[in-house]
Amino acid sequence: MSTQVPKGEEVESTTDEAASSPGKQRRDTAKADRAGQQEKQREAEERAKANEDTVQIKVFRYDPEVEAKQEPRFDEFHVPFEKGMTVLDSLMYARDHYDPSLTFRHSCRQAICGSDAFFINGSQRLGCKTQLSDLDEPVRIEPLPHQDVVKDLVVDMDHFYEQMHAVEPYFDPDELPDGELEEQRQSRANREKIKMSTRCIWCGACMSSCNIAAGDNQYLGPAAINKAYRFAMDEREGEARKQERLEIIEQEHGVWRCQTQFSCTEVCPKDIPLTEHIQELKREAVKSNLKFW
Amino acid sequence: MSQSYNRGLIEDFGRWREFSAGMWAWVFHKFTGWVLVGYLFTHIAVLSTALAGEAAYTGTIQTLEGLLVVRILEVGLLAVAVFHILNGLRLLMVDLGIGLESQDKSFYASLILTGAITVASVPTFLAGAF
Ligand code: HEM
Ligand code: SF4
Ligand code: FES
């Protein structure tokens, strides 16, 4: 099975054999510590085996191409539990051992590709970043809400991507530096300001969690607004471009739809302060429109 | 893609157990806001009995205040107003970008303060009602 986590014992090696060095005592204590830890880990593993060696998952199933599967249903799987196992691991196990037709997107398994956002026990989470041990059983795994289901856990992401592209998510400065090879440097402070906003992995969890986006299909949504923030706040782009960006941001279905429910901020796997960014763009929009002087 | 399945509103009110602090704050704020609008009309209706003369107005007020339901509704109105004001201040902070990382705590604080103020108001509102 490709999904297994390495066992603790493998970490321990036999390097302490040549024993007559001055640091031997220190190493010995360290070794004893490690042995103690190992013992504990082994005990934990044994306890896990005895008590709850399987995890029950309930997975949403739907397949438009097979007549018997056109009516959505939930399938239950009992997956052997391994320490450190994630929801994605359990899905892969179920697919590899029980039902090869079980369909879901995944790639990096380390919370960076953004392809495995699911609705797990009632909230949007990345399968690969969610430990089974943190969840109540049975673990209920559904496709992201408010997006059409293509098959099983796979949803149609087109609309999400359209909204992302609508904010023109690319660096586009007013002026280029003179020399062709000259770098366009950003101040450390400015980089720090946009740092969190650059971390989006386009998983769509935030958009799926948003009540407003569910009711207003044209709403840009938290991810796209955060993307807009990343460029509007980048000082290197210049005032003219920022003005254009603010016009996109403050359109009818832009930032003003946000009702500060904090759902997106709550679910974002990259801990991006989405609501904070949306609120800051609201203030930017007001500032650029209200001029009393 | 030949066909896809629209699951509709999955996260409807049936999932209220899974709502987080910010969501509850929003739900309560909208609710209390509209209750206050409703009260405004009632309030105007009651006040306008004064158009028919002093006696009519005094009569209306005395009858209303004599009813136990009205006394209890007044406690409810205070609770609704206090929550709306406290959470309104929280939302103003959110709009100004102040302390967004503790927005859940400020919501709980609004709730607790509302509870305390409401309880403290009970003797005043219900005095002589029984
Ligand atoms: C000191 C008193 C008050 C404060 C601080 C306050 C504050 C606020 C704030 C900040 C909002 C915006 C919520 C959002 O961002 O979504 C709001 C919404 C609202 N308020 Fe108040 N408010 C007060 C009094 C009242 C009163 C007296 C009424 C009724 C007559 C009222 C009715 C409403 C309603 C209906 C909404 C919802 C509007 C919507 O649907 O967006 N508020 N309040
Ligand atoms: S902002 Fe967060 S939740 Fe939204 S798409 Fe990006 S990484 Fe996912
Ligand atoms: S598999 Fe890449 S984010 Fe989870």
Short mmCIF file of C-alpha atoms and ligand atoms in Angstrom, two decimals:
data_model
loop_
_atom_site.label_atom_id
_atom_site.label_comp_id
_atom_site.label_asym_id
_atom_site.label_seq_id
_atom_site.Cartn_x
_atom_site.Cartn_y
_atom_site.Cartn_z
CA MET A 1 0.00 0.00 0.00
CA SER A 2 1.42 3.31 -1.01
CA THR A 3 -0.23 5.27 1.73
CA GLN A 4 1.36 3.74 4.77
CA VAL A 5 3.26 5.96 7.12
CA PRO A 6 6.73 4.69 8.04
CA LYS A 7 6.85 2.72 11.25
CA GLY A 8 8.60 4.28 14.20
CA GLU A 9 11.11 1.48 14.61
CA GLU A 10 12.82 2.22 11.33
CA VAL A 11 14.11 5.51 12.65
CA GLU A 12 16.29 3.81 15.22
CA SER A 13 19.62 2.72 13.76
CA THR A 14 22.71 1.07 15.18
CA THR A 15 25.20 3.93 14.93
CA ASP A 16 26.11 3.99 18.61
CA GLU A 17 28.20 0.85 18.40
CA ALA A 18 31.72 2.33 18.62
CA ALA A 19 31.28 3.28 22.24
CA SER A 20 34.54 4.59 23.66
CA SER A 21 34.20 8.33 22.79
CA PRO A 22 33.88 11.05 25.47
CA GLY A 23 30.32 11.81 24.42
CA LYS A 24 29.28 8.25 25.06
CA GLN A 25 27.46 9.00 28.24
CA ARG A 26 25.43 11.76 26.67
CA ARG A 27 24.57 9.51 23.78
CA ASP A 28 23.61 6.75 26.13
CA THR A 29 21.15 8.93 27.95
CA ALA A 30 19.76 10.08 24.63
CA LYS A 31 19.48 6.47 23.57
CA ALA A 32 17.68 5.54 26.74
CA ASP A 33 15.29 8.44 26.15
CA ARG A 34 14.69 7.30 22.64
CA ALA A 35 14.13 3.75 23.77
CA GLY A 36 11.60 5.02 26.28
CA GLN A 37 9.84 6.99 23.62
CA GLN A 38 9.88 4.04 21.32
CA GLU A 39 8.41 1.90 24.02
CA LYS A 40 5.60 4.40 24.47
CA GLN A 41 4.98 4.55 20.74
CA ARG A 42 4.86 0.77 20.56
CA GLU A 43 2.40 0.68 23.41
CA ALA A 44 0.24 3.27 21.68
CA GLU A 45 0.31 1.26 18.51
CA GLU A 46 -0.69 -1.87 20.32
CA ARG A 47 -3.48 -0.09 22.09
CA ALA A 48 -4.68 1.24 18.75
CA LYS A 49 -4.67 -2.28 17.36
CA ALA A 50 -6.61 -3.64 20.28
CA ASN A 51 -9.22 -0.90 20.52
CA GLU A 52 -9.91 0.95 17.34
CA ASP A 53 -7.90 -0.68 14.65
CA THR A 54 -10.35 0.26 11.95
CA VAL A 55 -11.91 3.55 11.01
CA GLN A 56 -15.35 3.72 9.52
CA ILE A 57 -15.74 6.17 6.66
CA LYS A 58 -18.94 7.07 4.84
CA VAL A 59 -18.29 8.30 1.36
CA PHE A 60 -20.67 10.10 -1.00
CA ARG A 61 -21.09 8.17 -4.24
CA TYR A 62 -22.54 9.25 -7.56
CA ASP A 63 -21.79 8.19 -11.11
CA PRO A 64 -23.88 9.54 -13.98
CA GLU A 65 -22.51 6.96 -16.40
CA VAL A 66 -23.69 3.87 -14.56
CA GLU A 67 -27.41 3.61 -14.32
CA ALA A 68 -27.47 1.98 -10.91
CA LYS A 69 -25.26 4.71 -9.49
CA GLN A 70 -27.13 7.75 -10.77
CA GLU A 71 -29.00 8.06 -7.52
CA PRO A 72 -26.52 9.54 -4.99
CA ARG A 73 -25.83 7.38 -1.96
CA PHE A 74 -23.29 6.85 0.82
CA ASP A 75 -20.93 3.87 0.89
CA GLU A 76 -19.33 2.67 4.09
CA PHE A 77 -15.78 1.42 4.29
CA HIS A 78 -13.82 0.06 7.23
CA VAL A 79 -10.21 1.02 6.82
CA PRO A 80 -7.37 -0.32 9.00
CA PHE A 81 -6.09 2.56 11.05
CA GLU A 82 -2.41 3.51 10.98
CA LYS A 83 -0.91 6.12 13.23
CA GLY A 84 -0.81 9.44 11.41
CA MET A 85 -3.36 8.38 8.82
CA THR A 86 -5.16 11.17 7.01
CA VAL A 87 -8.62 11.21 5.45
CA LEU A 88 -6.97 11.05 2.05
CA ASP A 89 -5.02 7.95 3.13
CA SER A 90 -8.23 6.25 4.15
CA LEU A 91 -9.87 7.09 0.80
CA MET A 92 -6.86 5.74 -1.08
CA TYR A 93 -6.96 2.59 0.98
CA ALA A 94 -10.66 2.14 0.26
CA ARG A 95 -10.05 2.68 -3.43
CA ASP A 96 -7.02 0.39 -3.63
CA HIS A 97 -8.50 -2.44 -1.58
CA TYR A 98 -12.27 -2.30 -1.78
CA ASP A 99 -13.61 -0.34 -4.74
CA PRO A 100 -11.38 0.82 -7.60
CA SER A 101 -14.21 2.95 -8.98
CA LEU A 102 -14.12 5.29 -5.97
CA THR A 103 -13.14 8.59 -7.55
CA PHE A 104 -11.49 11.64 -6.01
CA ARG A 105 -8.79 14.12 -6.92
CA HIS A 106 -5.45 14.13 -5.20
CA SER A 107 -1.85 14.65 -6.07
CA CYS A 108 0.74 16.08 -3.70
CA ARG A 109 -0.52 14.61 -0.40
CA GLN A 110 1.12 17.54 1.39
CA ALA A 111 -1.40 20.36 1.22
CA ILE A 112 0.15 22.18 -1.68
CA CYS A 113 -1.65 21.14 -4.87
CA GLY A 114 -5.12 22.02 -3.60
CA SER A 115 -6.90 19.16 -5.33
CA ASP A 116 -8.40 17.26 -2.42
CA ALA A 117 -10.69 19.66 -0.62
CA PHE A 118 -13.72 17.69 0.59
CA PHE A 119 -16.64 18.25 2.91
CA ILE A 120 -15.50 16.17 5.87
CA ASN A 121 -17.77 15.81 8.90
CA GLY A 122 -19.55 19.00 7.97
CA SER A 123 -16.72 21.31 7.09
CA GLN A 124 -14.46 21.98 4.17
CA ARG A 125 -11.02 20.47 4.72
CA LEU A 126 -8.11 19.09 2.74
CA GLY A 127 -8.16 15.30 2.85
CA CYS A 128 -4.38 15.14 3.08
CA LYS A 129 -4.17 17.68 5.92
CA THR A 130 -6.87 16.16 8.11
CA GLN A 131 -5.91 13.51 10.63
CA LEU A 132 -8.46 10.74 11.10
CA SER A 133 -7.65 10.76 14.79
CA ASP A 134 -9.05 14.30 15.05
CA LEU A 135 -12.45 13.28 13.72
CA ASP A 136 -15.55 11.67 15.15
CA GLU A 137 -16.54 8.37 13.64
CA PRO A 138 -18.01 7.50 11.24
CA VAL A 139 -16.10 10.01 9.16
CA ARG A 140 -18.46 11.45 6.59
CA ILE A 141 -16.76 12.46 3.36
CA GLU A 142 -18.73 14.41 0.77
CA PRO A 143 -17.84 16.49 -2.26
CA LEU A 144 -17.54 20.26 -1.77
CA PRO A 145 -20.99 21.81 -1.35
CA HIS A 146 -22.33 24.36 -3.82
CA GLN A 147 -20.47 22.87 -6.75
CA ASP A 148 -21.88 20.36 -9.20
CA VAL A 149 -20.74 16.81 -8.59
CA VAL A 150 -19.10 15.19 -11.60
CA LYS A 151 -18.48 11.82 -9.99
CA ASP A 152 -18.21 10.67 -6.37
CA LEU A 153 -16.02 13.31 -4.66
CA VAL A 154 -15.06 15.14 -7.83
CA VAL A 155 -16.75 18.50 -8.28
CA ASP A 156 -16.84 20.89 -11.21
CA MET A 157 -14.29 23.60 -10.42
CA ASP A 158 -14.82 25.66 -13.61
CA HIS A 159 -16.81 28.39 -11.95
CA PHE A 160 -14.26 28.74 -9.16
CA TYR A 161 -11.44 29.08 -11.69
CA GLU A 162 -13.46 31.61 -13.69
CA GLN A 163 -13.83 33.77 -10.61
CA MET A 164 -10.11 33.45 -9.90
CA HIS A 165 -9.27 34.57 -13.44
CA ALA A 166 -11.79 37.42 -13.28
CA VAL A 167 -9.51 39.38 -10.93
CA GLU A 168 -6.62 39.22 -13.41
CA PRO A 169 -4.31 37.29 -11.13
CA TYR A 170 -0.96 38.17 -12.62
CA PHE A 171 1.71 40.74 -11.86
CA ASP A 172 1.22 43.72 -14.14
CA PRO A 173 3.20 46.84 -13.18
CA ASP A 174 2.56 50.29 -14.63
CA GLU A 175 6.19 50.77 -15.41
CA LEU A 176 8.96 48.35 -16.23
CA PRO A 177 12.51 48.98 -15.06
CA ASP A 178 14.90 50.46 -17.61
CA GLY A 179 17.38 47.63 -17.88
CA GLU A 180 15.97 44.49 -19.44
CA LEU A 181 17.48 42.24 -16.81
CA GLU A 182 16.83 44.53 -13.87
CA GLU A 183 14.90 43.00 -10.98
CA GLN A 184 11.67 44.47 -9.72
CA ARG A 185 12.40 44.50 -6.05
CA GLN A 186 9.79 44.59 -3.35
CA SER A 187 10.37 46.11 0.06
CA ARG A 188 10.50 43.62 2.92
CA ALA A 189 7.61 45.35 4.62
CA ASN A 190 5.44 45.10 1.51
CA ARG A 191 6.34 41.47 1.01
CA GLU A 192 5.34 40.82 4.61
CA LYS A 193 2.01 42.54 3.99
CA ILE A 194 1.04 40.30 1.10
CA LYS A 195 2.78 37.20 2.42
CA MET A 196 -0.24 35.29 3.63
CA SER A 197 -2.29 36.18 0.56
CA THR A 198 0.28 34.52 -1.72
CA ARG A 199 -0.23 31.15 -0.09
CA CYS A 200 -3.53 30.23 -1.73
CA ILE A 201 -3.50 26.78 -3.30
CA TRP A 202 -6.77 27.20 -5.23
CA CYS A 203 -8.50 24.42 -3.34
CA GLY A 204 -11.91 26.09 -3.36
CA ALA A 205 -12.69 25.28 0.29
CA CYS A 206 -13.41 28.92 1.14
CA MET A 207 -15.75 29.50 -1.78
CA SER A 208 -17.62 26.31 -0.93
CA SER A 209 -18.04 27.36 2.70
CA CYS A 210 -19.39 30.80 1.83
CA ASN A 211 -23.07 31.37 2.36
CA ILE A 212 -23.05 34.43 0.13
CA ALA A 213 -21.25 32.71 -2.74
CA ALA A 214 -23.86 29.96 -2.54
CA GLY A 215 -26.65 32.47 -3.05
CA ASP A 216 -24.95 34.75 -5.56
CA ASN A 217 -23.21 32.90 -8.33
CA GLN A 218 -21.56 36.06 -9.59
CA TYR A 219 -19.91 36.88 -6.26
CA LEU A 220 -16.16 36.81 -6.76
CA GLY A 221 -15.71 34.83 -3.57
CA PRO A 222 -13.01 34.84 -0.90
CA ALA A 223 -10.23 33.18 -2.90
CA ALA A 224 -10.53 35.53 -5.88
CA ILE A 225 -10.75 38.58 -3.64
CA ASN A 226 -7.71 37.37 -1.74
CA LYS A 227 -5.92 36.97 -5.07
CA ALA A 228 -6.94 40.51 -5.97
CA TYR A 229 -5.58 41.67 -2.61
CA ARG A 230 -2.24 40.03 -3.34
CA PHE A 231 -1.79 42.25 -6.43
CA ALA A 232 -3.65 45.40 -5.37
CA MET A 233 -1.45 45.61 -2.27
CA ASP A 234 1.76 44.99 -4.21
CA GLU A 235 3.38 48.41 -4.28
CA ARG A 236 5.44 47.61 -7.36
CA GLU A 237 2.43 47.68 -9.65
CA GLY A 238 1.78 51.42 -9.35
CA GLU A 239 -1.24 53.64 -8.73
CA ALA A 240 -2.95 53.37 -12.11
CA ARG A 241 -3.05 49.58 -12.03
CA LYS A 242 -4.20 49.59 -8.42
CA GLN A 243 -7.09 51.84 -9.43
CA GLU A 244 -8.12 49.38 -12.13
CA ARG A 245 -7.88 46.53 -9.67
CA LEU A 246 -10.04 48.36 -7.14
CA GLU A 247 -12.68 48.81 -9.82
CA ILE A 248 -12.88 45.04 -10.26
CA ILE A 249 -12.90 44.51 -6.52
CA GLU A 250 -15.66 46.99 -5.72
CA GLN A 251 -18.05 45.99 -8.49
CA GLU A 252 -21.56 44.93 -7.55
CA HIS A 253 -20.58 41.31 -6.95
CA GLY A 254 -17.24 42.14 -5.37
CA VAL A 255 -16.15 42.86 -1.80
CA TRP A 256 -19.42 44.47 -0.73
CA ARG A 257 -21.23 41.14 -0.86
CA CYS A 258 -19.13 39.92 2.08
CA GLN A 259 -21.12 39.84 5.33
CA THR A 260 -18.17 38.93 7.58
CA GLN A 261 -19.44 35.50 8.57
CA PHE A 262 -15.82 34.31 8.80
CA SER A 263 -16.70 30.93 7.27
CA CYS A 264 -13.93 31.17 4.68
CA THR A 265 -11.28 32.16 7.20
CA GLU A 266 -12.41 29.27 9.35
CA VAL A 267 -11.87 26.62 6.66
CA CYS A 268 -8.85 27.88 4.71
CA PRO A 269 -6.21 25.15 5.00
CA LYS A 270 -3.43 27.67 4.48
CA ASP A 271 -4.65 29.88 7.33
CA ILE A 272 -5.05 32.91 5.10
CA PRO A 273 -6.91 35.69 6.98
CA LEU A 274 -9.45 36.00 4.17
CA THR A 275 -12.02 38.11 5.98
CA GLU A 276 -9.29 40.49 7.09
CA HIS A 277 -8.13 40.92 3.49
CA ILE A 278 -11.68 41.43 2.22
CA GLN A 279 -12.32 44.05 4.91
CA GLU A 280 -9.10 45.86 4.09
CA LEU A 281 -10.07 46.00 0.42
CA LYS A 282 -13.46 47.43 1.40
CA ARG A 283 -11.65 50.23 3.22
CA GLU A 284 -9.28 50.75 0.27
CA ALA A 285 -12.27 51.01 -2.05
CA VAL A 286 -13.94 53.57 0.19
CA LYS A 287 -10.73 55.55 0.56
CA SER A 288 -10.17 55.75 -3.17
CA ASN A 289 -13.75 56.91 -3.78
CA LEU A 290 -14.12 59.38 -0.93
CA LYS A 291 -11.98 62.40 -1.48
CA PHE A 292 -12.79 65.41 0.67
CA TRP A 293 -9.71 67.39 -0.22
CA MET B 1 -18.62 15.90 -19.04
CA SER B 2 -21.95 14.41 -19.92
CA GLN B 3 -23.88 15.12 -16.78
CA SER B 4 -23.39 16.40 -13.30
CA TYR B 5 -25.34 16.43 -10.11
CA ASN B 6 -26.48 19.57 -8.35
CA ARG B 7 -26.73 18.88 -4.65
CA GLY B 8 -28.44 22.19 -3.96
CA LEU B 9 -27.95 23.93 -0.66
CA ILE B 10 -26.08 21.45 1.46
CA GLU B 11 -25.22 23.84 4.23
CA ASP B 12 -28.72 25.01 4.95
CA PHE B 13 -30.10 25.73 8.38
CA GLY B 14 -30.38 21.99 9.06
CA ARG B 15 -26.65 22.09 9.74
CA TRP B 16 -26.97 24.67 12.50
CA ARG B 17 -25.03 22.43 14.86
CA GLU B 18 -21.99 22.92 12.67
CA PHE B 19 -22.23 26.71 12.50
CA SER B 20 -19.22 28.56 13.87
CA ALA B 21 -19.13 31.71 15.99
CA GLY B 22 -19.01 34.15 13.07
CA MET B 23 -22.02 32.49 11.44
CA TRP B 24 -24.09 32.60 14.62
CA ALA B 25 -23.16 36.23 15.11
CA TRP B 26 -24.42 36.96 11.61
CA VAL B 27 -27.66 35.01 12.09
CA PHE B 28 -28.40 36.69 15.43
CA HIS B 29 -27.49 40.12 14.11
CA LYS B 30 -29.88 39.89 11.18
CA PHE B 31 -32.60 38.47 13.40
CA THR B 32 -32.25 41.11 16.11
CA GLY B 33 -32.00 43.86 13.49
CA TRP B 34 -35.35 42.90 11.97
CA VAL B 35 -36.97 42.46 15.37
CA LEU B 36 -35.90 46.02 16.14
CA VAL B 37 -37.44 47.25 12.88
CA GLY B 38 -40.63 45.42 13.83
CA TYR B 39 -40.59 47.04 17.26
CA LEU B 40 -40.13 50.46 15.68
CA PHE B 41 -43.54 50.15 13.97
CA THR B 42 -45.20 48.93 17.15
CA HIS B 43 -43.57 51.75 19.03
CA ILE B 44 -44.90 54.33 16.55
CA ALA B 45 -48.38 52.80 16.72
CA VAL B 46 -48.42 53.01 20.51
CA LEU B 47 -47.05 56.56 20.58
CA SER B 48 -49.58 57.76 18.02
CA THR B 49 -52.47 56.99 20.38
CA ALA B 50 -51.39 60.27 21.97
CA LEU B 51 -52.96 61.97 18.93
CA ALA B 52 -56.34 61.09 20.42
CA GLY B 53 -55.54 63.00 23.58
CA GLU B 54 -53.65 62.58 26.82
CA ALA B 55 -56.18 60.25 28.42
CA ALA B 56 -56.15 57.83 25.49
CA TYR B 57 -52.37 57.58 25.58
CA THR B 58 -52.23 57.08 29.35
CA GLY B 59 -54.94 54.45 29.04
CA THR B 60 -53.06 52.56 26.33
CA ILE B 61 -49.81 52.56 28.26
CA GLN B 62 -51.50 51.50 31.49
CA THR B 63 -53.33 48.65 29.81
CA LEU B 64 -50.20 47.43 28.05
CA GLU B 65 -47.99 47.65 31.13
CA GLY B 66 -50.66 45.78 33.08
CA LEU B 67 -50.23 42.74 30.84
CA LEU B 68 -47.64 40.16 31.91
CA VAL B 69 -46.88 39.25 28.26
CA VAL B 70 -45.92 42.83 27.53
CA ARG B 71 -43.55 42.91 30.52
CA ILE B 72 -41.89 39.71 29.33
CA LEU B 73 -41.72 40.97 25.76
CA GLU B 74 -39.99 44.09 27.10
CA VAL B 75 -37.27 41.94 28.64
CA GLY B 76 -36.94 40.21 25.27
CA LEU B 77 -36.76 43.54 23.49
CA LEU B 78 -33.99 44.69 25.79
CA ALA B 79 -32.05 41.47 25.17
CA VAL B 80 -32.46 41.86 21.41
CA ALA B 81 -31.44 45.53 21.48
CA VAL B 82 -28.45 44.97 23.74
CA PHE B 83 -27.17 42.10 21.63
CA HIS B 84 -27.64 44.10 18.43
CA ILE B 85 -25.75 47.05 19.86
CA LEU B 86 -22.88 45.01 21.34
CA ASN B 87 -22.50 42.85 18.26
CA GLY B 88 -22.91 45.99 16.16
CA LEU B 89 -19.87 47.42 17.92
CA ARG B 90 -18.07 44.13 17.24
CA LEU B 91 -18.98 44.43 13.56
CA LEU B 92 -17.71 48.00 13.47
CA MET B 93 -14.39 46.74 14.82
CA VAL B 94 -14.41 44.04 12.15
CA ASP B 95 -15.05 46.70 9.52
CA LEU B 96 -12.12 48.71 10.84
CA GLY B 97 -9.93 45.63 10.76
CA ILE B 98 -9.32 45.63 14.51
CA GLY B 99 -8.83 42.35 16.31
CA LEU B 100 -10.23 40.09 13.61
CA GLU B 101 -8.39 37.11 15.01
CA SER B 102 -10.49 37.32 18.18
CA GLN B 103 -13.83 37.92 16.45
CA ASP B 104 -15.20 34.71 17.99
CA LYS B 105 -14.26 35.83 21.50
CA SER B 106 -15.90 39.21 21.03
CA PHE B 107 -19.05 37.42 19.86
CA TYR B 108 -19.09 35.27 23.01
CA ALA B 109 -18.45 38.40 25.07
CA SER B 110 -21.45 40.09 23.43
CA LEU B 111 -23.60 37.08 24.28
CA ILE B 112 -22.48 36.91 27.90
CA LEU B 113 -22.87 40.64 28.46
CA THR B 114 -26.32 40.55 26.86
CA GLY B 115 -27.28 37.71 29.18
CA ALA B 116 -26.01 39.55 32.24
CA ILE B 117 -27.72 42.82 31.37
CA THR B 118 -30.96 41.03 30.57
CA VAL B 119 -30.98 39.17 33.86
CA ALA B 120 -30.17 42.36 35.75
CA SER B 121 -33.11 44.11 34.05
CA VAL B 122 -35.70 41.53 35.07
CA PRO B 123 -36.56 43.05 38.51
CA THR B 124 -37.13 46.47 36.92
CA PHE B 125 -39.29 45.22 34.05
CA LEU B 126 -41.35 42.79 36.06
CA ALA B 127 -41.81 45.00 39.16
CA GLY B 128 -45.44 44.86 40.21
CA ALA B 129 -46.42 42.62 37.31
CA PHE B 130 -47.54 39.79 39.55
C1 HEM C 1 -26.46 51.49 18.71
C2 HEM C 1 -27.32 50.85 17.96
C3 HEM C 1 -26.99 50.02 16.73
C4 HEM C 1 -25.77 49.59 16.25
C5 HEM C 1 -24.38 49.81 16.83
C6 HEM C 1 -26.06 48.85 15.03
C7 HEM C 1 -25.09 48.29 14.22
C8 HEM C 1 -25.35 47.59 13.06
C9 HEM C 1 -24.37 47.17 12.12
C10 HEM C 1 -22.87 47.41 12.21
C11 HEM C 1 -25.00 46.51 11.12
C12 HEM C 1 -24.36 45.91 9.86
C13 HEM C 1 -24.26 44.43 9.94
C14 HEM C 1 -23.47 43.84 8.80
O1 HEM C 1 -22.34 44.30 8.54
O2 HEM C 1 -23.96 42.90 8.18
C15 HEM C 1 -26.41 46.52 11.43
C16 HEM C 1 -27.39 45.90 10.68
C17 HEM C 1 -28.74 46.02 10.90
N1 HEM C 1 -29.33 46.81 11.86
FE1 HEM C 1 -28.38 47.75 13.37
N2 HEM C 1 -27.40 48.82 14.80
C18 HEM C 1 -28.00 49.55 15.81
C19 HEM C 1 -29.35 49.81 15.96
C20 HEM C 1 -30.35 49.31 15.13
C21 HEM C 1 -31.76 49.61 15.27
C22 HEM C 1 -32.38 50.55 16.31
C23 HEM C 1 -32.40 48.92 14.27
C24 HEM C 1 -33.86 48.86 13.94
C25 HEM C 1 -34.61 49.90 13.77
C26 HEM C 1 -31.41 48.18 13.53
C27 HEM C 1 -31.67 47.36 12.46
C28 HEM C 1 -30.71 46.70 11.73
C29 HEM C 1 -30.98 45.79 10.64
C30 HEM C 1 -32.37 45.39 10.13
C31 HEM C 1 -29.76 45.36 10.14
C32 HEM C 1 -29.53 44.36 9.03
C33 HEM C 1 -29.36 45.04 7.70
C34 HEM C 1 -28.98 44.02 6.66
O3 HEM C 1 -29.83 43.19 6.32
O4 HEM C 1 -27.85 44.07 6.21
N3 HEM C 1 -30.17 48.45 14.08
N4 HEM C 1 -26.59 47.16 12.63
S1 SF4 C 2 -7.97 31.03 0.04
FE1 SF4 C 2 -7.55 29.18 1.29
S2 SF4 C 2 -9.49 28.02 1.17
FE2 SF4 C 2 -9.58 29.54 -0.46
S3 SF4 C 2 -8.83 28.48 -2.31
FE3 SF4 C 2 -7.05 29.52 -1.37
S4 SF4 C 2 -6.13 28.01 -0.01
FE4 SF4 C 2 -8.18 27.24 -0.52
S1 FES C 3 -3.37 16.13 -2.22
FE1 FES C 3 -2.47 18.05 -2.75
S2 FES C 3 -3.48 19.38 -1.34
FE2 FES C 3 -4.12 17.44 -0.63
#
